[in-house]
Short mmCIF file of C-alpha atoms and ligand atoms in Angstrom, two decimals:
data_model
loop_
_atom_site.label_atom_id
_atom_site.label_comp_id
_atom_site.label_asym_id
_atom_site.label_seq_id
_atom_site.Cartn_x
_atom_site.Cartn_y
_atom_site.Cartn_z
CA MET Q 29 79.34 28.26 51.71
CA ARG Q 30 81.98 30.92 52.32
CA ARG Q 31 82.93 30.60 48.66
CA VAL Q 32 79.36 30.98 47.51
CA VAL Q 33 79.00 34.10 49.67
CA GLN Q 34 82.28 35.42 48.28
CA LEU Q 35 81.12 34.75 44.73
CA TYR Q 36 77.75 36.36 45.43
CA LYS Q 37 79.48 39.57 46.49
CA SER Q 38 80.59 40.23 42.91
CA THR Q 39 78.24 41.43 40.18
CA ILE Q 40 79.07 38.31 38.17
CA GLY Q 41 78.29 36.10 41.17
CA LYS Q 42 74.87 37.72 41.53
CA LYS Q 43 74.21 37.09 37.87
CA ILE Q 44 75.30 33.46 38.26
CA MET Q 45 72.81 33.06 41.13
CA MET Q 46 70.11 34.64 38.96
CA ALA Q 47 70.92 32.22 36.17
CA LEU Q 48 70.89 29.15 38.45
CA THR Q 49 67.61 30.15 40.09
CA GLY Q 50 66.33 31.03 36.62
CA VAL Q 51 66.96 27.46 35.49
CA ILE Q 52 64.79 26.25 38.39
CA LEU Q 53 62.04 28.75 37.54
CA VAL Q 54 62.09 27.89 33.84
CA GLY Q 55 61.83 24.21 34.75
CA PHE Q 56 58.85 25.05 36.93
CA VAL Q 57 56.99 27.12 34.34
CA LEU Q 58 57.58 24.46 31.70
CA GLY Q 59 56.20 21.73 33.98
CA HIS Q 60 53.32 23.96 35.11
CA MET Q 61 52.41 24.80 31.53
CA ILE Q 62 52.37 21.15 30.49
CA GLY Q 63 50.29 20.27 33.56
CA ASN Q 64 47.76 23.02 32.77
CA LEU Q 65 47.15 21.56 29.33
CA LYS Q 66 45.31 18.72 31.11
CA ALA Q 67 42.38 21.14 31.14
CA PHE Q 68 41.87 20.13 27.51
CA GLN Q 69 41.31 16.53 28.65
CA GLY Q 70 38.41 17.61 30.81
CA ALA Q 71 37.61 18.46 34.39
CA GLU Q 72 38.22 15.00 35.76
CA LYS Q 73 41.77 14.73 34.40
CA ILE Q 74 42.97 18.10 35.58
CA ASP Q 75 41.36 17.76 38.99
CA ALA Q 76 42.99 14.35 39.32
CA TYR Q 77 46.29 15.89 38.28
CA GLY Q 78 45.96 18.46 41.09
CA GLU Q 79 45.32 15.62 43.50
CA PHE Q 80 48.38 13.81 42.15
CA LEU Q 81 50.52 16.88 42.89
CA ARG Q 82 49.38 16.81 46.51
CA GLU Q 83 49.91 13.02 46.75
CA MET Q 84 53.29 13.09 45.01
CA GLY Q 85 55.88 10.90 46.79
CA SER Q 86 53.28 8.75 48.53
CA PRO Q 87 53.54 6.37 50.31
CA ILE Q 88 57.03 7.44 51.42
CA PHE Q 89 55.87 11.01 51.97
CA GLY Q 90 52.61 12.15 53.45
CA HIS Q 91 49.90 14.27 51.84
CA GLY Q 92 51.34 17.47 50.38
CA GLN Q 93 54.86 16.92 51.71
CA VAL Q 94 56.69 16.66 48.41
CA LEU Q 95 54.54 19.48 47.06
CA TRP Q 96 55.69 21.65 49.95
CA LEU Q 97 59.31 20.69 49.37
CA VAL Q 98 58.97 21.79 45.76
CA ARG Q 99 57.20 24.98 46.87
CA ILE Q 100 60.03 25.80 49.29
CA VAL Q 101 62.65 25.33 46.57
CA LEU Q 102 60.61 27.57 44.27
CA ILE Q 103 60.05 30.25 46.91
CA VAL Q 104 63.75 30.34 47.79
CA ALA Q 105 64.74 30.43 44.11
CA PHE Q 106 62.24 33.21 43.45
CA ILE Q 107 63.45 35.31 46.39
CA VAL Q 108 67.15 34.92 45.47
CA HIS Q 109 66.34 35.77 41.85
CA VAL Q 110 64.44 38.93 42.79
CA ILE Q 111 66.88 40.18 45.43
CA ALA Q 112 69.89 39.74 43.13
CA ALA Q 113 67.97 41.56 40.39
CA LEU Q 114 67.18 44.48 42.69
CA GLN Q 115 70.80 44.69 43.89
CA LEU Q 116 72.16 44.64 40.34
CA THR Q 117 69.64 47.29 39.30
CA ARG Q 118 70.98 49.56 42.00
CA VAL Q 119 74.60 48.92 41.00
CA GLY Q 120 73.72 49.70 37.38
CA GLN Q 121 71.90 52.91 38.28
CA LYS Q 122 74.79 54.12 40.40
CA ALA Q 123 77.23 53.34 37.59
CA ARG Q 124 75.62 55.90 35.28
CA ARG Q 125 74.30 58.85 37.22
CA GLU Q 126 74.56 61.39 34.40
CA LYS Q 127 72.48 60.32 31.42
CA TYR Q 128 73.33 60.90 27.78
CA ALA Q 129 71.63 64.00 26.43
CA LYS Q 130 71.23 62.36 23.06
CA SER Q 131 70.18 58.95 24.31
CA LEU Q 132 72.18 55.90 23.23
CA GLU Q 133 71.25 54.34 19.90
CA TYR Q 134 70.42 50.75 20.73
CA GLU Q 135 71.79 48.33 18.18
CA ALA Q 136 72.27 44.97 19.86
CA SER Q 137 70.02 45.01 22.90
CA THR Q 138 66.40 43.99 22.50
CA TYR Q 139 63.09 45.25 23.84
CA ALA Q 140 63.16 42.14 26.03
CA SER Q 141 66.63 42.80 27.43
CA ARG Q 142 65.82 46.41 28.26
CA THR Q 143 62.56 45.57 30.02
CA MET Q 144 63.81 42.69 32.20
CA ARG Q 145 63.58 44.81 35.33
CA TYR Q 146 60.08 46.19 34.72
CA GLY Q 147 58.86 42.89 33.31
CA GLY Q 148 60.30 41.10 36.33
CA VAL Q 149 58.47 43.38 38.76
CA PHE Q 150 55.26 42.86 36.78
CA LEU Q 151 55.71 39.07 36.96
CA LEU Q 152 56.22 39.36 40.72
CA VAL Q 153 52.88 41.17 40.98
CA PHE Q 154 51.32 38.53 38.75
CA VAL Q 155 52.67 35.64 40.82
CA VAL Q 156 51.29 37.12 44.05
CA TYR Q 157 47.90 37.74 42.42
CA HIS Q 158 47.95 34.32 40.78
CA LEU Q 159 48.65 32.50 44.07
CA LEU Q 160 45.84 34.41 45.80
CA HIS Q 161 43.65 33.68 42.81
CA MET Q 162 44.22 30.02 41.91
CA THR Q 163 46.05 28.50 44.90
CA THR Q 164 44.51 30.04 48.02
CA GLY Q 165 41.37 31.27 46.28
CA THR Q 166 41.43 34.51 48.29
CA MET Q 167 40.92 36.60 45.18
CA HIS Q 168 38.67 34.12 43.39
CA PRO Q 169 34.90 34.80 43.27
CA ASP Q 170 33.86 31.14 43.68
CA PHE Q 171 36.84 29.02 44.71
CA GLN Q 172 36.50 25.27 45.25
CA ILE Q 173 39.37 23.42 46.87
CA GLY Q 174 40.52 20.77 44.40
CA GLY Q 175 37.99 21.91 41.80
CA ILE Q 176 40.64 23.16 39.41
CA TYR Q 177 38.56 23.02 36.25
CA HIS Q 178 35.68 24.82 37.90
CA ASN Q 179 38.06 27.48 39.25
CA LEU Q 180 39.51 28.08 35.78
CA GLN Q 181 36.08 28.18 34.21
CA VAL Q 182 34.76 30.78 36.63
CA ALA Q 183 37.98 32.87 36.54
CA PHE Q 184 38.24 33.04 32.77
CA GLY Q 185 34.56 33.80 32.40
CA SER Q 186 35.77 37.32 33.07
CA VAL Q 187 37.39 39.01 30.10
CA VAL Q 188 39.34 41.30 32.43
CA VAL Q 189 40.87 38.41 34.40
CA ALA Q 190 41.64 36.43 31.25
CA GLY Q 191 43.10 39.57 29.67
CA PHE Q 192 45.35 40.11 32.66
CA TYR Q 193 46.62 36.52 32.35
CA LEU Q 194 47.29 37.09 28.64
CA VAL Q 195 49.30 40.26 29.29
CA ALA Q 196 51.23 38.54 32.09
CA MET Q 197 52.09 35.59 29.86
CA ALA Q 198 53.30 37.96 27.12
CA ALA Q 199 55.56 39.54 29.75
CA LEU Q 200 56.71 36.05 30.75
CA GLY Q 201 57.55 35.31 27.12
CA PHE Q 202 59.72 38.41 26.82
CA HIS Q 203 61.38 37.69 30.17
CA LEU Q 204 62.22 34.16 29.06
CA PHE Q 205 63.43 35.24 25.62
CA HIS Q 206 66.20 37.35 27.13
CA GLY Q 207 66.57 35.27 30.30
CA VAL Q 208 67.32 31.98 28.59
CA TRP Q 209 69.91 33.49 26.26
CA SER Q 210 71.44 35.57 29.02
CA GLY Q 211 71.60 32.50 31.24
CA PHE Q 212 73.85 30.72 28.77
CA GLN Q 213 76.22 33.68 28.74
CA THR Q 214 76.22 34.05 32.52
CA LEU Q 215 76.88 30.38 33.16
CA GLY Q 216 79.67 30.47 30.58
CA LEU Q 217 77.93 27.86 28.45
CA ASN Q 218 79.38 28.86 25.13
CA HIS Q 219 81.06 26.84 22.48
CA PRO Q 220 81.77 27.89 18.89
CA ARG Q 221 79.93 24.82 17.57
CA TYR Q 222 76.74 25.33 19.56
CA ASN Q 223 76.50 29.10 20.02
CA ARG Q 224 74.25 29.51 17.01
CA TYR Q 225 71.58 27.37 18.67
CA ARG Q 226 71.33 29.57 21.75
CA ARG Q 227 69.09 32.31 20.30
CA PRO Q 228 66.69 29.90 18.57
CA LEU Q 229 66.47 27.91 21.79
CA ALA Q 230 65.59 31.04 23.76
CA VAL Q 231 62.91 31.93 21.20
CA GLY Q 232 61.57 28.39 21.33
CA VAL Q 233 61.36 28.25 25.13
CA ALA Q 234 59.69 31.68 25.30
CA VAL Q 235 57.15 30.97 22.56
CA VAL Q 236 56.26 27.44 23.65
CA ILE Q 237 55.78 28.41 27.30
CA ALA Q 238 53.84 31.60 26.62
CA LEU Q 239 51.56 29.96 24.00
CA GLY Q 240 51.06 26.87 26.17
CA PHE Q 241 49.88 29.01 29.08
CA VAL Q 242 47.65 31.37 27.09
CA ALA Q 243 45.94 28.44 25.39
CA ILE Q 244 43.79 28.00 28.54
CA PRO Q 245 42.38 31.53 29.03
CA ILE Q 246 42.01 31.95 25.25
CA SER Q 247 40.13 28.69 24.96
CA PHE Q 248 37.71 29.71 27.69
CA LEU Q 249 37.20 33.10 26.03
CA ALA Q 250 36.71 31.50 22.62
CA GLY Q 251 34.36 28.85 23.93
CA ILE Q 252 36.67 25.94 23.03
CA LEU Q 253 36.65 25.05 26.72
CA SER Q 254 33.49 25.68 28.69
CA MET J 27 80.11 70.69 4.09
CA GLN J 28 78.42 72.84 6.73
CA LEU J 29 77.74 71.21 10.09
CA VAL J 30 76.00 72.20 13.31
CA LEU J 31 77.78 70.70 16.31
CA HIS J 32 76.28 70.42 19.79
CA VAL J 33 79.37 69.87 21.88
CA TRP J 34 79.46 69.02 25.58
CA ARG J 35 81.40 71.76 27.37
CA GLN J 36 82.40 71.25 30.99
CA ALA J 37 85.14 73.32 32.59
CA GLY J 38 86.26 70.73 35.13
CA PRO J 39 85.44 67.55 37.07
CA ASN J 40 82.95 68.88 39.58
CA VAL J 41 81.19 71.63 37.69
CA LYS J 42 78.02 71.41 35.65
CA GLY J 43 78.42 70.98 31.94
CA ALA J 44 76.13 71.95 29.07
CA PHE J 45 75.94 71.69 25.31
CA ALA J 46 77.30 74.57 23.26
CA THR J 47 76.36 74.94 19.62
CA HIS J 48 79.12 75.60 17.10
CA ARG J 49 78.97 75.82 13.31
CA VAL J 50 81.86 74.47 11.28
CA ALA J 51 82.75 74.08 7.65
CA ALA J 52 84.33 70.64 7.12
CA ASN J 53 85.79 68.77 4.23
CA PRO J 54 84.50 65.20 3.65
CA HIS J 55 88.07 63.86 3.57
CA MET J 56 88.75 65.05 7.10
CA SER J 57 88.73 62.62 9.99
CA PHE J 58 86.33 63.45 12.82
CA LEU J 59 89.24 64.66 14.95
CA GLU J 60 90.54 66.87 12.13
CA MET J 61 87.10 68.41 11.95
CA LEU J 62 87.34 69.13 15.69
CA ASP J 63 90.87 70.52 15.14
CA SER J 64 89.52 72.97 12.60
CA LEU J 65 86.73 73.98 14.99
CA ASN J 66 89.38 74.57 17.67
CA GLU J 67 91.48 76.72 15.34
CA GLU J 68 88.46 78.88 14.72
CA LEU J 69 87.65 79.08 18.43
CA ALA J 70 91.24 79.99 19.27
CA ALA J 71 91.27 82.65 16.52
CA ASN J 72 88.20 84.19 18.15
CA ASP J 73 89.81 84.04 21.61
CA GLU J 74 87.40 81.34 22.72
CA GLU J 75 88.30 78.24 24.72
CA PRO J 76 89.01 75.29 22.41
CA VAL J 77 87.12 72.01 22.92
CA ALA J 78 89.21 69.58 24.97
CA PHE J 79 89.27 66.06 23.52
CA GLU J 80 91.74 63.25 24.01
CA HIS J 81 93.76 61.82 21.14
CA ASP J 82 97.19 60.40 20.53
CA CYS J 83 97.96 57.92 17.75
CA ARG J 84 95.13 58.90 15.39
CA GLU J 85 95.44 55.49 13.82
CA GLY J 86 93.03 53.47 15.93
CA ILE J 87 95.50 51.77 18.24
CA CYS J 88 95.96 53.85 21.39
CA GLY J 89 92.33 53.99 22.51
CA SER J 90 92.35 57.56 23.75
CA CYS J 91 89.91 59.21 21.32
CA GLY J 92 86.56 57.98 22.61
CA ILE J 93 83.62 60.32 22.05
CA VAL J 94 79.89 59.60 21.89
CA ILE J 95 78.63 60.87 18.53
CA ASN J 96 74.85 61.08 18.08
CA GLY J 97 74.35 58.51 20.83
CA VAL J 98 76.89 56.05 19.40
CA PRO J 99 80.32 55.59 21.00
CA HIS J 100 82.96 56.25 18.31
CA GLY J 101 80.22 57.28 15.89
CA PRO J 102 78.39 55.60 13.04
CA THR J 103 81.09 53.40 11.44
CA ARG J 104 81.37 49.95 13.01
CA GLY J 105 84.75 48.66 14.11
CA THR J 106 86.27 52.13 13.95
CA ALA J 107 87.68 54.47 16.59
CA THR J 108 86.70 58.15 16.44
CA CYS J 109 90.08 59.10 14.97
CA GLN J 110 89.46 56.86 11.98
CA LEU J 111 85.91 58.01 11.40
CA HIS J 112 85.62 60.19 8.33
CA MET J 113 83.41 63.17 7.70
CA ARG J 114 82.15 61.60 4.48
CA LYS J 115 79.92 59.51 6.75
CA PHE J 116 77.96 62.71 7.45
CA ARG J 117 75.93 64.91 5.16
CA ASP J 118 76.02 68.59 4.50
CA GLY J 119 73.78 70.36 7.01
CA ASP J 120 73.88 67.52 9.60
CA GLU J 121 73.48 68.28 13.29
CA ILE J 122 75.93 66.27 15.36
CA TRP J 123 75.71 65.73 19.13
CA ILE J 124 79.12 65.16 20.71
CA GLU J 125 79.35 63.93 24.32
CA PRO J 126 81.93 62.32 26.59
CA TRP J 127 81.66 58.70 27.85
CA ARG J 128 79.10 58.80 30.64
CA ALA J 129 79.89 56.53 33.56
CA ALA J 130 80.27 57.24 37.26
CA ALA J 131 83.62 55.43 37.10
CA PHE J 132 84.79 57.81 34.34
CA PRO J 133 84.53 61.35 35.75
CA VAL J 134 84.79 64.11 33.16
CA ILE J 135 88.13 65.92 33.36
CA LYS J 136 87.23 68.56 30.82
CA ASP J 137 84.71 68.80 27.97
CA LEU J 138 85.04 65.46 26.15
CA VAL J 139 87.98 64.10 28.17
CA VAL J 140 87.20 61.54 30.86
CA ASP J 141 89.40 59.81 33.41
CA ARG J 142 89.69 56.19 32.29
CA SER J 143 92.25 55.20 34.92
CA PRO J 144 89.82 52.67 36.54
CA LEU J 145 90.52 50.51 33.47
CA ASP J 146 94.21 50.63 34.32
CA ALA J 147 93.38 49.66 37.89
CA ILE J 148 91.57 46.55 36.61
CA VAL J 149 94.65 45.52 34.62
CA GLN J 150 96.94 46.27 37.57
CA ALA J 151 94.77 44.04 39.75
CA GLY J 152 95.50 40.92 37.70
CA GLY J 153 95.80 41.53 33.98
CA TYR J 154 99.42 40.45 33.79
CA ILE J 155 101.59 37.38 34.05
CA THR J 156 104.52 36.93 36.39
CA ALA J 157 107.57 36.19 34.26
CA ARG J 158 111.29 36.20 34.68
CA THR J 159 112.79 39.20 33.00
CA GLY J 160 116.08 39.12 31.18
CA SER J 161 116.85 37.92 27.70
CA ALA J 162 113.87 37.13 25.47
CA PRO J 163 112.90 33.43 25.49
CA ASP J 164 113.19 31.46 22.26
CA ALA J 165 110.26 32.01 19.96
CA ASN J 166 107.94 28.99 19.76
CA ALA J 167 109.65 27.34 22.75
CA ILE J 168 106.18 26.75 24.17
CA PRO J 169 103.83 25.14 21.63
CA ILE J 170 100.46 26.92 21.38
CA PRO J 171 97.59 25.58 19.27
CA LYS J 172 96.91 27.95 16.38
CA ASP J 173 93.22 28.42 17.23
CA ASP J 174 94.10 29.42 20.79
CA ALA J 175 96.72 31.85 19.57
CA GLU J 176 94.20 33.41 17.16
CA LEU J 177 91.52 33.72 19.81
CA ALA J 178 93.98 35.19 22.29
CA MET J 179 94.94 37.75 19.65
CA ASP J 180 91.27 38.62 19.07
CA ALA J 181 90.96 39.42 22.78
CA ALA J 182 94.29 41.22 22.85
CA ALA J 183 93.04 43.58 20.14
CA CYS J 184 91.35 45.57 22.96
CA ILE J 185 92.76 49.10 22.98
CA GLY J 186 91.19 49.99 26.33
CA CYS J 187 89.18 52.91 24.96
CA GLY J 188 86.18 52.29 27.22
CA ALA J 189 83.56 52.33 24.44
CA CYS J 190 82.10 49.15 25.94
CA VAL J 191 81.41 51.02 29.18
CA ALA J 192 80.04 54.02 27.30
CA ALA J 193 77.66 51.87 25.25
CA CYS J 194 76.44 49.66 28.08
CA PRO J 195 73.05 50.60 29.56
CA ASN J 196 74.56 49.55 32.92
CA ALA J 197 77.93 51.24 32.32
CA SER J 198 79.56 47.85 32.87
CA ALA J 199 83.21 47.20 32.06
CA MET J 200 82.68 43.49 31.44
CA LEU J 201 83.84 43.38 27.84
CA PHE J 202 87.07 45.18 28.71
CA THR J 203 87.75 42.99 31.74
CA ALA J 204 86.82 39.84 29.85
CA ALA J 205 89.14 40.71 26.95
CA LYS J 206 92.04 41.50 29.28
CA ALA J 207 91.53 38.29 31.28
CA SER J 208 90.99 36.12 28.19
CA HIS J 209 94.02 37.08 26.16
CA LEU J 210 96.18 35.71 28.98
CA GLY J 211 93.85 32.91 30.03
CA LEU J 212 93.97 31.39 26.55
CA LEU J 213 97.73 31.00 26.56
CA PRO J 214 99.94 28.60 28.53
CA GLN J 215 101.84 31.50 30.10
CA GLY J 216 98.59 32.75 31.60
CA GLN J 217 97.58 29.53 33.35
CA PRO J 218 99.41 29.75 36.72
CA GLU J 219 97.58 32.96 37.71
CA ARG J 220 94.32 32.29 35.89
CA ASP J 221 92.05 31.79 38.91
CA GLU J 222 93.58 34.59 40.90
CA ARG J 223 93.37 36.84 37.85
CA ALA J 224 89.62 36.31 37.44
CA LEU J 225 88.96 36.94 41.14
CA LYS J 226 91.13 40.05 41.41
CA MET J 227 90.13 41.69 38.14
CA VAL J 228 86.41 41.19 38.78
CA SER J 229 86.61 42.49 42.31
CA MET J 230 88.48 45.60 41.09
CA MET J 231 85.95 46.06 38.30
CA ASP J 232 83.15 46.09 40.86
CA ALA J 233 85.06 48.28 43.32
CA ALA J 234 85.73 50.87 40.61
CA GLY J 235 82.01 51.59 40.35
CA PHE J 236 81.13 49.99 37.01
CA GLY J 237 77.70 48.40 36.63
CA GLY J 238 76.93 44.71 36.24
CA CYS J 239 76.61 42.99 32.89
CA THR J 240 73.08 42.03 31.85
CA ASN J 241 74.05 40.70 28.42
CA HIS J 242 72.52 43.45 26.30
CA GLY J 243 75.39 43.08 23.82
CA GLU J 244 75.75 46.82 23.07
CA CYS J 245 79.47 46.66 24.00
CA GLU J 246 80.31 44.29 21.18
CA ILE J 247 78.69 46.60 18.60
CA ALA J 248 80.42 49.71 19.98
CA CYS J 249 83.88 48.13 20.24
CA PRO J 250 86.24 49.60 17.62
CA LYS J 251 88.05 46.25 17.63
CA GLU J 252 84.81 44.23 17.40
CA ILE J 253 85.65 42.09 20.42
CA SER J 254 83.07 39.38 20.93
CA VAL J 255 80.84 38.98 24.00
CA GLU J 256 81.90 35.34 23.92
CA PHE J 257 84.85 36.49 26.04
CA ILE J 258 82.34 37.58 28.68
CA ALA J 259 81.01 34.02 28.91
CA ARG J 260 84.63 32.89 29.25
CA LEU J 261 85.29 35.29 32.14
CA ASN J 262 82.07 34.21 33.87
CA ARG J 263 83.18 30.61 33.63
CA ASP J 264 86.65 31.44 34.93
CA LEU J 265 85.25 33.35 37.89
CA PHE J 266 82.81 30.56 38.72
CA LYS J 267 85.57 27.96 38.59
CA ALA J 268 87.95 30.12 40.58
CA SER J 269 85.40 30.79 43.33
CA VAL J 270 83.77 27.42 43.69
CA MET J 271 86.32 24.85 42.55
CA ALA J 272 89.49 26.35 43.99
CA VAL J 273 91.31 23.93 46.31
CA GLU J 274 92.65 26.25 49.02
C1 HEM I 13 47.86 31.45 31.94
C2 HEM I 13 48.79 31.04 32.75
C3 HEM I 13 48.61 30.24 34.00
C4 HEM I 13 47.53 29.49 34.41
C5 HEM I 13 46.22 29.25 33.70
C6 HEM I 13 47.90 28.97 35.69
C7 HEM I 13 47.06 28.15 36.47
C8 HEM I 13 47.38 27.71 37.73
C9 HEM I 13 46.53 26.90 38.56
C10 HEM I 13 45.15 26.39 38.17
C11 HEM I 13 47.18 26.68 39.73
C12 HEM I 13 46.68 25.89 40.94
C13 HEM I 13 47.04 24.44 40.87
C14 HEM I 13 46.45 23.66 42.07
O1 HEM I 13 45.54 24.17 42.71
O2 HEM I 13 46.92 22.54 42.32
C15 HEM I 13 48.46 27.35 39.66
C16 HEM I 13 49.44 27.36 40.65
C17 HEM I 13 50.62 28.09 40.59
N1 HEM I 13 51.08 28.84 39.53
FE1 HEM I 13 50.17 29.11 37.79
N2 HEM I 13 49.16 29.38 36.02
C18 HEM I 13 49.63 30.17 35.01
C19 HEM I 13 50.87 30.80 34.92
C20 HEM I 13 51.82 30.83 35.94
C21 HEM I 13 53.11 31.47 35.86
C22 HEM I 13 53.65 32.21 34.67
C23 HEM I 13 53.74 31.30 37.05
C24 HEM I 13 55.11 31.72 37.51
C25 HEM I 13 55.84 32.63 36.99
C26 HEM I 13 52.84 30.56 37.86
C27 HEM I 13 53.10 30.20 39.15
C28 HEM I 13 52.29 29.39 39.91
C29 HEM I 13 52.63 28.98 41.21
C30 HEM I 13 53.92 29.36 41.99
C31 HEM I 13 51.58 28.15 41.64
C32 HEM I 13 51.47 27.46 42.95
C33 HEM I 13 52.05 26.09 42.85
C34 HEM I 13 51.85 25.44 44.16
O3 HEM I 13 50.71 25.24 44.53
O4 HEM I 13 52.87 25.15 44.79
N3 HEM I 13 51.70 30.27 37.16
N4 HEM I 13 48.56 27.97 38.43
S1 FES I 14 93.65 58.52 18.74
FE1 FES I 14 94.54 56.59 19.17
S2 FES I 14 92.85 55.27 18.85
FE2 FES I 14 92.06 57.16 18.20
#
């Protein structure tokens, strides 16, 4: 533990923690996206899937126990990821107080890499809204516990709500595009033979996850799901 | 060719600087520094203060001539230090913005000259090997695979100019530190101190006030020696191993 704390003190250590927690978060969004696609199999299947998530681990674990374990891992990963990001942002800002008068010509960095910090804050806002919307139902106009299909149907009946989900998923796509590639660098996973697959993999992860998620709100808007 | 230069003028470390506009006539065969020399001759002839800029070898090997030209460290030619940049890359009538490296760790000394000694501090912290001095050892006494030797040489091409810091949106010195750690870490002579080297160099890099690397990749493009960001991945791996796997 002392070593981990020591490592975390350095800027590289903070990035390594962001990469490790990022792997957890990417795993989660991938699983979540695939799970959501059950909506295309109808209300029964997706509602049953929600029930399965709560019953996961039974009979060894009780109702919701494994789900809570997973939630705790995700919450901790999310918090570490965000705090390290904020700390590194501050270090970076302090490292260049005086700006260039003729701003730097960007040649290698991408729109995605330069918006990680803003995009990350936006995703944080989205996650809070999304939990209040779809998990607790606090911000949902007609929330039914366990009635996942119904909750989606009502939510995405609103163009504004669906639109917000679309924008958030675009932001997620950009975040993943840089995040996945950056993660390889940060974890030192480079090898001359495989390096050329890193960018395409990052594009693939970003596109598949973003498209998989937006399929649901778009389908409700387009009347494919109703 | 006639040029309009907007040059950063700053009398000393803790005073405010500003751009001053100068007009110069240049010849396309001149190097960028020769163009500045001719501006300075004119300024001196008119009893004005010449523009301070750092230079030494003028052949791209000492690393002292870093200047940001139109928002690009070392100017528009890739893989080239400012001293080897030629005026034929510009057009008659061009306006050129000339600024020093901007990083909190590199305070301006005067005009375009910055204090790059934090880079030396990083090397002093661990960018060396401990070796017995005395007569030179036999060449090739220690076998080194050719690919490793080549890669070590690629890293060792770093001239310590600081363009990586200047180009980085976070003003991070990762490419420099990674190159200096890798050119030793790739060779057998660098192994005994490899873990310690990663720990010490990174902690000095952070202490010196550089930003953290977020893998934008601008450093690699700005580097006059075209050093690859792959060395950054290598340093990350070394630091991780040194911190977590170390026996002690
Ligand atoms: C269009 C995109 C998305 C849709 C339609 C969607 C839908 C849902 C639904 C229906 C639930 C509730 C599941 C249940 O009640 O059992 C849920 C939970 C959740 N979603 Fe999403 N989601 C989307 C994107 C995201 C993204 C991008 C993230 C994270 C960055 C995220 C994070 C979460 C979290 C943390 C939960 C709570 C999981 C739990 O209950 O432990 N969602 N989502
Ligand atoms: S003056 Fe030595 S590298 Fe340019």
